[in-house]
Amino acid sequence: MVVKNQEYIKQQNRREVLEMIIRNGPISKSIIAKKMNMSPTSSTRIVNYLLDSKLVVEDISNGPNKGKRNLLLPNKKRIVNICIEIDIDTVTIALINLKGEIISEARVFAATMDASKVVQVISHEVKLMTEKQLDGDEMVTGIGIAMPGIINPSTGTVKVSTQFNWKDVPLADMIREATDYDVKVDNELKLKALAENHYSIRKESSLVMVGFGNGVGSALITNDDIYRGSSNASGEIGHITLDPMGPRCTCGKYGCLQTYIAKDFLLSDARKSHDIESMEELIEKAQLNEQWAISILDKAVSYMILTLNNIVRIYNPSAIYVSGILIENHRYIHEKLENGYHEVDAFRNGDLKIELTQLKDEGALMGASLMIQRHYIEHLA
Ligand SMILES: [Zn+2]
């Protein structure tokens, strides 16, 4: 047990030193030791390891620093993460370097959501993109995948994804077999939260990402990592029961939180009285001052505010980031939500920051990149 812990600490320290160089480089060994609260011997050992593994390089852009140690930089050309976001009808694939910069990105429409067809699309696109973009000097860490649903992150099995109608799909195994790359899979909101926390300048002590879209979900980041709960189901707030006599939810229960907020429920509410095709159309009607449309959206926003208040009660985070198609794609709803932030006590008292996700569309891909990169670094010999 002691040996295992030491090994774990060693891997954690390596990753943290590397991430510090990525974030703050060019940086010196002594500053790293100070910031990491490490002895100079430990920091030198880790830095030498990272130099040997070619994960970092010495900064000789102004010529080698004679007699003095050179500053350290991430070797951003060396490491490439293949990142994939699976969404309804679309698969987005990107190559992302060690600094989190997108080298190449493509969006493919998949006509079907049949799991084996999706795997075919992915393996074909991965082959195309890596052949075209990489020259062979790079180290590919593997494939990181973000998608909605309850996922076992250690096996990469999709336990349930109601949106795709998938149950117990061994996605990581299937893609590993088709591509020969190492594969990690996780829930897209959890990965978005991970990336938002990692790339934000101001570090939060605890951060919650909440998503309002086809469903309602949340993800908590604490100590720079995802909080999962005992079986990785933490954050599934969309299925908190608000009213046992309420509308039937996709999960089979009644009156779940998401039945008052999620897109399809708002549309079916609208269709009880009007012929409405899309969310865009519903918002258009509200903007034309049609009272029935305004009240459907106002009601949804008041449940969103209630969700934020409940999140504060459960997690007491220092920041909440709001995301999801209802907010990110519809300025009208986002503005209404912003106007209601003052109804959240902690926000009004100045104890909580509430902001729109900064990484927007790219959040899930950036999180997938971070996941596969960390996995690679933590498993280096
Ligand atoms: Zn439900």
mmCIF file of C-alpha atoms and ligand atoms in Angstrom:
data_model
loop_
_atom_site.group_PDB
_atom_site.id
_atom_site.type_symbol
_atom_site.label_atom_id
_atom_site.label_comp_id
_atom_site.label_asym_id
_atom_site.label_seq_id
_atom_site.Cartn_x
_atom_site.Cartn_y
_atom_site.Cartn_z
ATOM 1 C CA MET A 1 0.000 0.000 0.000
ATOM 2 C CA VAL A 2 2.825 2.406 0.939
ATOM 3 C CA VAL A 3 4.633 1.594 -2.312
ATOM 4 C CA LYS A 4 1.476 2.258 -4.303
ATOM 5 C CA ASN A 5 1.002 5.609 -2.592
ATOM 6 C CA GLN A 6 4.575 6.649 -3.284
ATOM 7 C CA GLU A 7 4.191 5.716 -6.931
ATOM 8 C CA TYR A 8 0.960 7.692 -7.081
ATOM 9 C CA ILE A 9 2.565 10.772 -5.502
ATOM 10 C CA LYS A 10 5.487 10.532 -7.917
ATOM 11 C CA GLN A 11 3.113 10.481 -10.915
ATOM 12 C CA GLN A 12 0.989 13.302 -9.487
ATOM 13 C CA ASN A 13 4.095 15.451 -8.924
ATOM 14 C CA ARG A 14 5.339 14.844 -12.456
ATOM 15 C CA ARG A 15 2.010 15.861 -13.891
ATOM 16 C CA GLU A 16 1.748 18.936 -11.700
ATOM 17 C CA VAL A 17 5.274 20.103 -12.556
ATOM 18 C CA LEU A 18 4.607 19.561 -16.257
ATOM 19 C CA GLU A 19 1.301 21.449 -16.053
ATOM 20 C CA MET A 20 3.074 24.298 -14.260
ATOM 21 C CA ILE A 21 5.661 24.511 -17.051
ATOM 22 C CA ILE A 22 2.870 24.386 -19.658
ATOM 23 C CA ARG A 23 0.987 27.151 -17.900
ATOM 24 C CA ASN A 24 3.853 29.395 -16.785
ATOM 25 C CA GLY A 25 6.809 28.557 -19.044
ATOM 26 C CA PRO A 26 9.423 29.840 -19.648
ATOM 27 C CA ILE A 27 10.051 29.118 -15.977
ATOM 28 C CA SER A 28 13.109 28.217 -13.901
ATOM 29 C CA LYS A 29 13.635 25.107 -11.783
ATOM 30 C CA SER A 30 13.955 27.168 -8.606
ATOM 31 C CA ILE A 31 10.612 28.906 -9.182
ATOM 32 C CA ILE A 32 9.001 25.505 -9.789
ATOM 33 C CA ALA A 33 10.453 24.181 -6.512
ATOM 34 C CA LYS A 34 9.159 27.242 -4.663
ATOM 35 C CA LYS A 35 5.661 27.167 -6.193
ATOM 36 C CA MET A 36 5.313 23.410 -5.719
ATOM 37 C CA ASN A 37 6.686 23.562 -2.198
ATOM 38 C CA MET A 38 9.348 20.980 -3.115
ATOM 39 C CA SER A 39 13.008 20.545 -2.326
ATOM 40 C CA PRO A 40 15.396 21.683 -5.123
ATOM 41 C CA THR A 41 16.550 18.022 -5.393
ATOM 42 C CA SER A 42 13.005 16.791 -6.058
ATOM 43 C CA SER A 43 12.265 19.497 -8.599
ATOM 44 C CA THR A 44 15.578 18.831 -10.400
ATOM 45 C CA ARG A 45 14.814 15.095 -10.524
ATOM 46 C CA ILE A 46 11.343 15.671 -11.986
ATOM 47 C CA VAL A 47 12.536 18.301 -14.468
ATOM 48 C CA ASN A 48 15.325 15.999 -15.672
ATOM 49 C CA TYR A 49 12.782 13.257 -16.148
ATOM 50 C CA LEU A 50 10.548 15.590 -18.183
ATOM 51 C CA LEU A 51 13.542 16.704 -20.275
ATOM 52 C CA ASP A 52 14.553 13.071 -20.914
ATOM 53 C CA SER A 53 10.982 12.216 -21.938
ATOM 54 C CA LYS A 54 11.092 15.213 -24.310
ATOM 55 C CA LEU A 55 7.945 16.629 -22.700
ATOM 56 C CA VAL A 56 9.754 19.862 -21.916
ATOM 57 C CA VAL A 57 12.693 21.636 -23.567
ATOM 58 C CA GLU A 58 15.136 24.316 -22.537
ATOM 59 C CA ASP A 59 14.368 27.788 -23.834
ATOM 60 C CA ILE A 60 17.324 28.736 -26.023
ATOM 61 C CA SER A 61 15.378 31.242 -28.134
ATOM 62 C CA ASN A 62 17.790 33.995 -27.014
ATOM 63 C CA GLY A 63 20.822 31.727 -27.355
ATOM 64 C CA PRO A 64 21.999 29.261 -24.682
ATOM 65 C CA ASN A 65 22.401 30.861 -21.289
ATOM 66 C CA LYS A 66 26.080 30.269 -20.594
ATOM 67 C CA GLY A 67 26.964 29.266 -17.061
ATOM 68 C CA LYS A 68 23.357 29.569 -15.959
ATOM 69 C CA ARG A 69 20.478 27.152 -16.250
ATOM 70 C CA ASN A 70 18.130 27.713 -19.141
ATOM 71 C CA LEU A 71 14.462 28.323 -18.513
ATOM 72 C CA LEU A 72 11.995 25.518 -19.270
ATOM 73 C CA LEU A 73 9.242 25.408 -21.884
ATOM 74 C CA PRO A 74 6.658 22.763 -22.803
ATOM 75 C CA ASN A 75 7.669 20.833 -25.917
ATOM 76 C CA LYS A 76 4.406 21.649 -27.606
ATOM 77 C CA LYS A 77 5.273 20.061 -30.928
ATOM 78 C CA ARG A 78 6.066 16.754 -29.287
ATOM 79 C CA ILE A 79 2.763 15.743 -27.720
ATOM 80 C CA VAL A 80 -0.490 15.408 -29.662
ATOM 81 C CA ASN A 81 -3.829 14.483 -28.133
ATOM 82 C CA ILE A 82 -6.585 13.168 -30.391
ATOM 83 C CA CYS A 83 -9.843 14.570 -29.046
ATOM 84 C CA ILE A 84 -13.378 13.632 -29.975
ATOM 85 C CA GLU A 85 -16.763 14.975 -29.029
ATOM 86 C CA ILE A 86 -19.727 12.762 -29.883
ATOM 87 C CA ASP A 87 -23.003 14.607 -30.142
ATOM 88 C CA ILE A 88 -26.388 13.893 -31.723
ATOM 89 C CA ASP A 89 -25.665 13.440 -35.459
ATOM 90 C CA THR A 90 -22.187 14.942 -35.260
ATOM 91 C CA VAL A 91 -18.720 13.794 -34.379
ATOM 92 C CA THR A 92 -16.081 16.497 -33.861
ATOM 93 C CA ILE A 93 -12.468 15.443 -33.995
ATOM 94 C CA ALA A 94 -9.455 17.597 -33.166
ATOM 95 C CA LEU A 95 -5.725 17.325 -32.672
ATOM 96 C CA ILE A 96 -4.630 19.355 -29.651
ATOM 97 C CA ASN A 97 -1.062 19.999 -28.528
ATOM 98 C CA LEU A 98 0.517 20.056 -25.067
ATOM 99 C CA LYS A 99 -0.392 23.721 -24.593
ATOM 100 C CA GLY A 100 -4.072 23.080 -25.343
ATOM 101 C CA GLU A 101 -3.862 24.646 -28.804
ATOM 102 C CA ILE A 102 -6.004 23.129 -31.557
ATOM 103 C CA ILE A 103 -3.815 22.022 -34.478
ATOM 104 C CA SER A 104 -6.624 20.713 -36.635
ATOM 105 C CA GLU A 105 -10.369 20.251 -36.267
ATOM 106 C CA ALA A 106 -13.097 18.623 -38.350
ATOM 107 C CA ARG A 107 -16.807 18.139 -37.854
ATOM 108 C CA VAL A 108 -18.421 15.105 -39.445
ATOM 109 C CA PHE A 109 -22.103 14.403 -39.739
ATOM 110 C CA ALA A 110 -22.926 10.847 -38.752
ATOM 111 C CA ALA A 111 -26.274 9.903 -40.231
ATOM 112 C CA THR A 112 -26.855 7.284 -37.551
ATOM 113 C CA MET A 113 -26.144 6.993 -33.859
ATOM 114 C CA ASP A 114 -25.643 3.231 -34.056
ATOM 115 C CA ALA A 115 -22.590 2.626 -31.839
ATOM 116 C CA SER A 116 -20.639 0.454 -34.274
ATOM 117 C CA LYS A 117 -21.247 2.955 -37.108
ATOM 118 C CA VAL A 118 -20.049 5.791 -34.889
ATOM 119 C CA VAL A 119 -16.884 3.788 -34.146
ATOM 120 C CA GLN A 120 -16.370 3.330 -37.914
ATOM 121 C CA VAL A 121 -16.717 7.077 -38.522
ATOM 122 C CA ILE A 122 -14.275 7.846 -35.719
ATOM 123 C CA SER A 123 -11.597 5.388 -36.801
ATOM 124 C CA HIS A 124 -11.831 6.581 -40.410
ATOM 125 C CA GLU A 125 -11.556 10.264 -39.419
ATOM 126 C CA VAL A 126 -8.715 9.626 -36.974
ATOM 127 C CA LYS A 127 -6.760 7.876 -39.710
ATOM 128 C CA LEU A 128 -7.374 10.689 -42.216
ATOM 129 C CA MET A 129 -6.471 13.472 -39.823
ATOM 130 C CA THR A 130 -3.362 11.911 -38.316
ATOM 131 C CA GLU A 131 -2.007 10.959 -41.762
ATOM 132 C CA LYS A 132 -2.552 14.465 -43.047
ATOM 133 C CA GLN A 133 -1.431 16.504 -40.053
ATOM 134 C CA LEU A 134 1.338 14.567 -38.318
ATOM 135 C CA ASP A 135 4.853 14.047 -39.643
ATOM 136 C CA GLY A 136 5.871 11.190 -37.388
ATOM 137 C CA ASP A 137 8.030 13.084 -34.870
ATOM 138 C CA GLU A 138 5.107 13.528 -32.508
ATOM 139 C CA MET A 139 4.028 11.325 -29.646
ATOM 140 C CA VAL A 140 0.301 10.621 -29.844
ATOM 141 C CA THR A 141 -0.958 10.206 -26.281
ATOM 142 C CA GLY A 142 -4.173 8.499 -27.357
ATOM 143 C CA ILE A 143 -7.793 9.374 -27.939
ATOM 144 C CA GLY A 144 -9.896 11.306 -25.417
ATOM 145 C CA ILE A 145 -13.639 11.166 -25.943
ATOM 146 C CA ALA A 146 -16.380 13.390 -24.521
ATOM 147 C CA MET A 147 -20.062 12.505 -24.804
ATOM 148 C CA PRO A 148 -23.310 12.857 -22.858
ATOM 149 C CA GLY A 149 -24.382 10.045 -20.562
ATOM 150 C CA ILE A 150 -23.274 8.048 -17.550
ATOM 151 C CA ILE A 151 -19.838 6.691 -18.320
ATOM 152 C CA ASN A 152 -17.419 4.521 -16.409
ATOM 153 C CA PRO A 153 -14.202 6.533 -16.856
ATOM 154 C CA SER A 154 -11.877 3.698 -15.849
ATOM 155 C CA THR A 155 -13.239 1.215 -18.406
ATOM 156 C CA GLY A 156 -14.568 3.711 -20.959
ATOM 157 C CA THR A 157 -17.935 1.941 -21.032
ATOM 158 C CA VAL A 158 -21.036 4.015 -21.694
ATOM 159 C CA LYS A 159 -23.400 2.716 -19.021
ATOM 160 C CA VAL A 160 -26.392 4.732 -20.200
ATOM 161 C CA SER A 161 -26.803 7.496 -22.733
ATOM 162 C CA THR A 162 -30.513 8.262 -23.083
ATOM 163 C CA GLN A 163 -29.834 10.721 -25.913
ATOM 164 C CA PHE A 164 -28.219 8.036 -28.071
ATOM 165 C CA ASN A 165 -30.218 5.160 -26.652
ATOM 166 C CA TRP A 166 -26.963 3.397 -25.708
ATOM 167 C CA LYS A 167 -26.693 0.984 -22.826
ATOM 168 C CA ASP A 168 -23.484 -0.759 -21.691
ATOM 169 C CA VAL A 169 -21.536 0.129 -24.840
ATOM 170 C CA PRO A 170 -17.805 -0.681 -24.383
ATOM 171 C CA LEU A 171 -16.835 2.376 -26.429
ATOM 172 C CA ALA A 172 -13.178 2.630 -25.361
ATOM 173 C CA ASP A 173 -12.550 -1.050 -26.181
ATOM 174 C CA MET A 174 -14.246 -0.729 -29.572
ATOM 175 C CA ILE A 175 -12.234 2.348 -30.585
ATOM 176 C CA ARG A 176 -8.984 0.938 -29.194
ATOM 177 C CA GLU A 177 -9.484 -2.129 -31.345
ATOM 178 C CA ALA A 178 -10.273 -0.074 -34.451
ATOM 179 C CA THR A 179 -7.428 2.447 -34.103
ATOM 180 C CA ASP A 180 -4.717 0.868 -31.920
ATOM 181 C CA TYR A 181 -4.582 4.007 -29.782
ATOM 182 C CA ASP A 182 -5.123 4.170 -26.045
ATOM 183 C CA VAL A 183 -8.657 5.514 -25.386
ATOM 184 C CA LYS A 184 -10.309 7.324 -22.460
ATOM 185 C CA VAL A 185 -13.983 8.301 -22.350
ATOM 186 C CA ASP A 186 -15.865 10.558 -19.967
ATOM 187 C CA ASN A 187 -19.049 12.584 -19.656
ATOM 188 C CA GLU A 188 -18.859 15.818 -21.658
ATOM 189 C CA LEU A 189 -20.037 18.098 -18.851
ATOM 190 C CA LYS A 190 -17.462 16.687 -16.439
ATOM 191 C CA LEU A 191 -14.737 17.263 -19.049
ATOM 192 C CA LYS A 192 -15.994 20.758 -19.787
ATOM 193 C CA ALA A 193 -15.765 21.554 -16.073
ATOM 194 C CA LEU A 194 -12.248 20.105 -15.897
ATOM 195 C CA ALA A 195 -11.104 22.266 -18.822
ATOM 196 C CA GLU A 196 -12.842 25.408 -17.575
ATOM 197 C CA ASN A 197 -11.061 25.049 -14.236
ATOM 198 C CA HIS A 198 -7.704 24.233 -15.822
ATOM 199 C CA TYR A 199 -7.659 27.087 -18.317
ATOM 200 C CA SER A 200 -9.217 29.811 -16.185
ATOM 201 C CA ILE A 201 -6.699 32.349 -14.963
ATOM 202 C CA ARG A 202 -8.254 32.734 -11.536
ATOM 203 C CA LYS A 203 -8.091 29.383 -9.767
ATOM 204 C CA GLU A 204 -11.304 28.486 -7.985
ATOM 205 C CA SER A 205 -11.312 26.479 -4.748
ATOM 206 C CA SER A 206 -14.347 24.626 -6.088
ATOM 207 C CA LEU A 207 -16.177 25.081 -9.345
ATOM 208 C CA VAL A 208 -19.473 23.758 -10.664
ATOM 209 C CA MET A 209 -20.316 23.568 -14.343
ATOM 210 C CA VAL A 210 -24.044 23.412 -14.934
ATOM 211 C CA GLY A 211 -25.534 22.503 -18.306
ATOM 212 C CA PHE A 212 -29.001 23.491 -19.507
ATOM 213 C CA GLY A 213 -29.822 21.872 -22.835
ATOM 214 C CA ASN A 214 -31.229 18.544 -23.947
ATOM 215 C CA GLY A 215 -31.073 17.650 -20.269
ATOM 216 C CA VAL A 216 -29.853 19.296 -17.087
ATOM 217 C CA GLY A 217 -26.588 18.271 -15.479
ATOM 218 C CA SER A 218 -23.801 19.519 -13.266
ATOM 219 C CA ALA A 219 -20.188 18.672 -12.548
ATOM 220 C CA LEU A 220 -18.125 19.627 -9.520
ATOM 221 C CA ILE A 221 -14.378 20.249 -9.671
ATOM 222 C CA THR A 222 -12.481 20.260 -6.432
ATOM 223 C CA ASN A 223 -8.686 20.058 -5.922
ATOM 224 C CA ASP A 224 -8.213 20.382 -9.691
ATOM 225 C CA ASP A 225 -10.064 17.130 -10.363
ATOM 226 C CA ILE A 226 -13.579 15.842 -11.054
ATOM 227 C CA TYR A 227 -15.667 14.850 -8.049
ATOM 228 C CA ARG A 228 -17.387 11.593 -9.019
ATOM 229 C CA GLY A 229 -19.179 10.141 -6.017
ATOM 230 C CA SER A 230 -19.045 6.410 -5.289
ATOM 231 C CA SER A 231 -20.282 5.204 -8.688
ATOM 232 C CA ASN A 232 -19.558 8.267 -10.845
ATOM 233 C CA ALA A 233 -23.201 9.404 -10.854
ATOM 234 C CA SER A 234 -22.541 12.609 -8.911
ATOM 235 C CA GLY A 235 -23.996 15.708 -10.544
ATOM 236 C CA GLU A 236 -27.026 14.128 -12.241
ATOM 237 C CA ILE A 237 -29.196 16.917 -10.899
ATOM 238 C CA GLY A 238 -31.600 16.821 -13.861
ATOM 239 C CA HIS A 239 -33.267 13.841 -12.218
ATOM 240 C CA ILE A 240 -33.778 15.350 -8.773
ATOM 241 C CA THR A 241 -37.507 14.999 -8.099
ATOM 242 C CA LEU A 242 -39.230 18.365 -7.764
ATOM 243 C CA ASP A 243 -42.800 17.135 -7.880
ATOM 244 C CA PRO A 244 -43.709 13.416 -7.764
ATOM 245 C CA MET A 245 -47.017 14.361 -9.433
ATOM 246 C CA GLY A 246 -45.243 16.306 -12.202
ATOM 247 C CA PRO A 247 -44.667 15.447 -15.879
ATOM 248 C CA ARG A 248 -43.137 12.095 -16.822
ATOM 249 C CA CYS A 249 -39.368 12.278 -17.420
ATOM 250 C CA THR A 250 -37.284 10.320 -19.963
ATOM 251 C CA CYS A 251 -35.906 8.331 -17.003
ATOM 252 C CA GLY A 252 -39.389 6.957 -16.249
ATOM 253 C CA LYS A 253 -39.938 8.927 -13.048
ATOM 254 C CA TYR A 254 -42.225 11.929 -12.607
ATOM 255 C CA GLY A 255 -41.506 15.608 -12.028
ATOM 256 C CA CYS A 256 -37.710 15.488 -12.426
ATOM 257 C CA LEU A 257 -36.007 18.921 -12.495
ATOM 258 C CA GLN A 258 -35.206 18.626 -16.190
ATOM 259 C CA THR A 259 -38.872 18.252 -17.162
ATOM 260 C CA TYR A 260 -39.206 21.984 -16.311
ATOM 261 C CA ILE A 261 -36.101 23.131 -18.192
ATOM 262 C CA ALA A 262 -34.796 20.791 -20.918
ATOM 263 C CA LYS A 263 -35.336 21.752 -24.554
ATOM 264 C CA ASP A 264 -37.740 18.994 -25.612
ATOM 265 C CA PHE A 265 -39.987 19.591 -22.605
ATOM 266 C CA LEU A 266 -40.207 23.311 -23.393
ATOM 267 C CA LEU A 267 -41.062 22.508 -27.005
ATOM 268 C CA SER A 268 -43.745 19.974 -26.088
ATOM 269 C CA ASP A 269 -45.179 22.520 -23.649
ATOM 270 C CA ALA A 270 -45.371 25.043 -26.502
ATOM 271 C CA ARG A 271 -46.933 22.489 -28.859
ATOM 272 C CA LYS A 272 -49.889 22.013 -26.527
ATOM 273 C CA SER A 273 -51.242 25.307 -27.866
ATOM 274 C CA HIS A 274 -49.125 26.318 -30.869
ATOM 275 C CA ASP A 275 -47.506 24.814 -33.918
ATOM 276 C CA ILE A 276 -43.828 25.270 -33.067
ATOM 277 C CA GLU A 277 -40.928 23.571 -34.870
ATOM 278 C CA SER A 278 -37.841 24.651 -32.983
ATOM 279 C CA MET A 279 -36.382 26.540 -30.045
ATOM 280 C CA GLU A 280 -35.477 29.375 -32.426
ATOM 281 C CA GLU A 281 -39.133 29.699 -33.371
ATOM 282 C CA LEU A 282 -40.292 29.693 -29.746
ATOM 283 C CA ILE A 283 -37.834 32.474 -28.884
ATOM 284 C CA GLU A 284 -38.879 34.430 -31.954
ATOM 285 C CA LYS A 285 -42.491 34.353 -30.702
ATOM 286 C CA ALA A 286 -41.370 35.562 -27.271
ATOM 287 C CA GLN A 287 -39.415 38.397 -28.875
ATOM 288 C CA LEU A 288 -42.609 39.337 -30.755
ATOM 289 C CA ASN A 289 -44.163 39.766 -27.318
ATOM 290 C CA GLU A 290 -46.446 36.739 -27.572
ATOM 291 C CA GLN A 291 -47.311 36.185 -23.930
ATOM 292 C CA TRP A 292 -47.713 32.383 -24.066
ATOM 293 C CA ALA A 293 -44.130 32.018 -25.386
ATOM 294 C CA ILE A 294 -42.727 34.499 -22.867
ATOM 295 C CA SER A 295 -44.336 32.636 -19.974
ATOM 296 C CA ILE A 296 -42.935 29.243 -21.085
ATOM 297 C CA LEU A 297 -39.413 30.693 -21.221
ATOM 298 C CA ASP A 298 -39.799 32.731 -18.026
ATOM 299 C CA LYS A 299 -40.910 29.625 -16.188
ATOM 300 C CA ALA A 300 -37.891 27.677 -17.501
ATOM 301 C CA VAL A 301 -35.535 30.471 -16.417
ATOM 302 C CA SER A 302 -37.073 30.586 -12.937
ATOM 303 C CA TYR A 303 -36.344 26.840 -12.625
ATOM 304 C CA MET A 304 -32.779 27.499 -13.807
ATOM 305 C CA ILE A 305 -32.358 30.058 -10.998
ATOM 306 C CA LEU A 306 -33.791 27.542 -8.552
ATOM 307 C CA THR A 307 -31.199 25.046 -9.843
ATOM 308 C CA LEU A 308 -28.366 27.519 -9.200
ATOM 309 C CA ASN A 309 -29.648 28.133 -5.675
ATOM 310 C CA ASN A 310 -29.845 24.386 -5.025
ATOM 311 C CA ILE A 311 -26.311 23.878 -6.362
ATOM 312 C CA VAL A 312 -25.077 26.445 -3.845
ATOM 313 C CA ARG A 313 -26.905 24.595 -1.065
ATOM 314 C CA ILE A 314 -25.433 21.228 -2.067
ATOM 315 C CA TYR A 315 -21.861 22.107 -3.076
ATOM 316 C CA ASN A 316 -21.188 25.675 -1.857
ATOM 317 C CA PRO A 317 -18.783 26.345 -4.759
ATOM 318 C CA SER A 318 -16.773 29.544 -5.272
ATOM 319 C CA ALA A 319 -17.852 29.698 -8.918
ATOM 320 C CA ILE A 320 -20.636 28.372 -11.126
ATOM 321 C CA TYR A 321 -20.192 28.319 -14.888
ATOM 322 C CA VAL A 322 -23.389 28.039 -16.917
ATOM 323 C CA SER A 323 -23.358 26.169 -20.218
ATOM 324 C CA GLY A 324 -25.512 24.107 -22.559
ATOM 325 C CA ILE A 325 -27.325 24.817 -25.816
ATOM 326 C CA LEU A 326 -30.201 26.714 -24.210
ATOM 327 C CA ILE A 327 -27.753 29.250 -22.779
ATOM 328 C CA GLU A 328 -24.875 29.174 -25.245
ATOM 329 C CA ASN A 329 -27.019 29.282 -28.399
ATOM 330 C CA HIS A 330 -29.747 31.613 -27.229
ATOM 331 C CA ARG A 331 -28.750 35.077 -26.060
ATOM 332 C CA TYR A 332 -32.407 35.745 -25.150
ATOM 333 C CA ILE A 333 -32.434 33.001 -22.497
ATOM 334 C CA HIS A 334 -28.939 33.806 -21.263
ATOM 335 C CA GLU A 335 -29.892 37.453 -20.666
ATOM 336 C CA LYS A 336 -33.022 36.459 -18.741
ATOM 337 C CA LEU A 337 -30.916 34.105 -16.634
ATOM 338 C CA GLU A 338 -28.306 36.801 -15.944
ATOM 339 C CA ASN A 339 -31.076 39.122 -14.779
ATOM 340 C CA GLY A 340 -32.039 36.506 -12.210
ATOM 341 C CA TYR A 341 -28.556 35.913 -10.727
ATOM 342 C CA HIS A 342 -29.304 38.379 -7.915
ATOM 343 C CA GLU A 343 -31.952 35.910 -6.683
ATOM 344 C CA VAL A 344 -29.110 33.546 -5.781
ATOM 345 C CA ASP A 345 -28.194 34.519 -2.212
ATOM 346 C CA ALA A 346 -24.485 33.687 -2.405
ATOM 347 C CA PHE A 347 -24.132 35.697 -5.621
ATOM 348 C CA ARG A 348 -25.853 38.695 -4.084
ATOM 349 C CA ASN A 349 -23.573 38.479 -1.021
ATOM 350 C CA GLY A 350 -20.476 38.383 -3.204
ATOM 351 C CA ASP A 351 -19.545 34.842 -2.106
ATOM 352 C CA LEU A 352 -20.103 33.320 -5.524
ATOM 353 C CA LYS A 353 -19.122 34.073 -9.080
ATOM 354 C CA ILE A 354 -21.582 33.030 -11.817
ATOM 355 C CA GLU A 355 -20.349 33.197 -15.390
ATOM 356 C CA LEU A 356 -21.010 31.874 -18.847
ATOM 357 C CA THR A 357 -18.583 29.098 -19.821
ATOM 358 C CA GLN A 358 -15.518 30.720 -21.374
ATOM 359 C CA LEU A 359 -14.469 27.768 -23.514
ATOM 360 C CA LYS A 360 -17.880 27.502 -25.190
ATOM 361 C CA ASP A 361 -17.984 24.941 -28.033
ATOM 362 C CA GLU A 362 -14.430 23.839 -27.392
ATOM 363 C CA GLY A 363 -14.789 23.044 -23.688
ATOM 364 C CA ALA A 364 -15.548 19.344 -24.093
ATOM 365 C CA LEU A 365 -12.689 18.838 -26.583
ATOM 366 C CA MET A 366 -10.253 20.699 -24.316
ATOM 367 C CA GLY A 367 -11.352 18.544 -21.384
ATOM 368 C CA ALA A 368 -10.935 15.376 -23.452
ATOM 369 C CA SER A 369 -7.439 16.582 -24.350
ATOM 370 C CA LEU A 370 -6.541 17.169 -20.714
ATOM 371 C CA MET A 371 -7.924 13.736 -19.741
ATOM 372 C CA ILE A 372 -5.911 11.714 -22.269
ATOM 373 C CA GLN A 373 -2.770 13.822 -21.708
ATOM 374 C CA ARG A 374 -2.919 13.329 -17.935
ATOM 375 C CA HIS A 375 -3.518 9.612 -18.426
ATOM 376 C CA TYR A 376 -0.482 9.382 -20.701
ATOM 377 C CA ILE A 377 1.801 11.312 -18.350
ATOM 378 C CA GLU A 378 0.667 9.400 -15.281
ATOM 379 C CA HIS A 379 1.410 6.112 -17.000
ATOM 380 C CA LEU A 380 4.862 6.956 -18.305
ATOM 381 C CA ALA A 381 7.473 4.561 -16.972
HETATM 382 ZN ZN ZN B 1 -35.713 11.984 -14.727
#
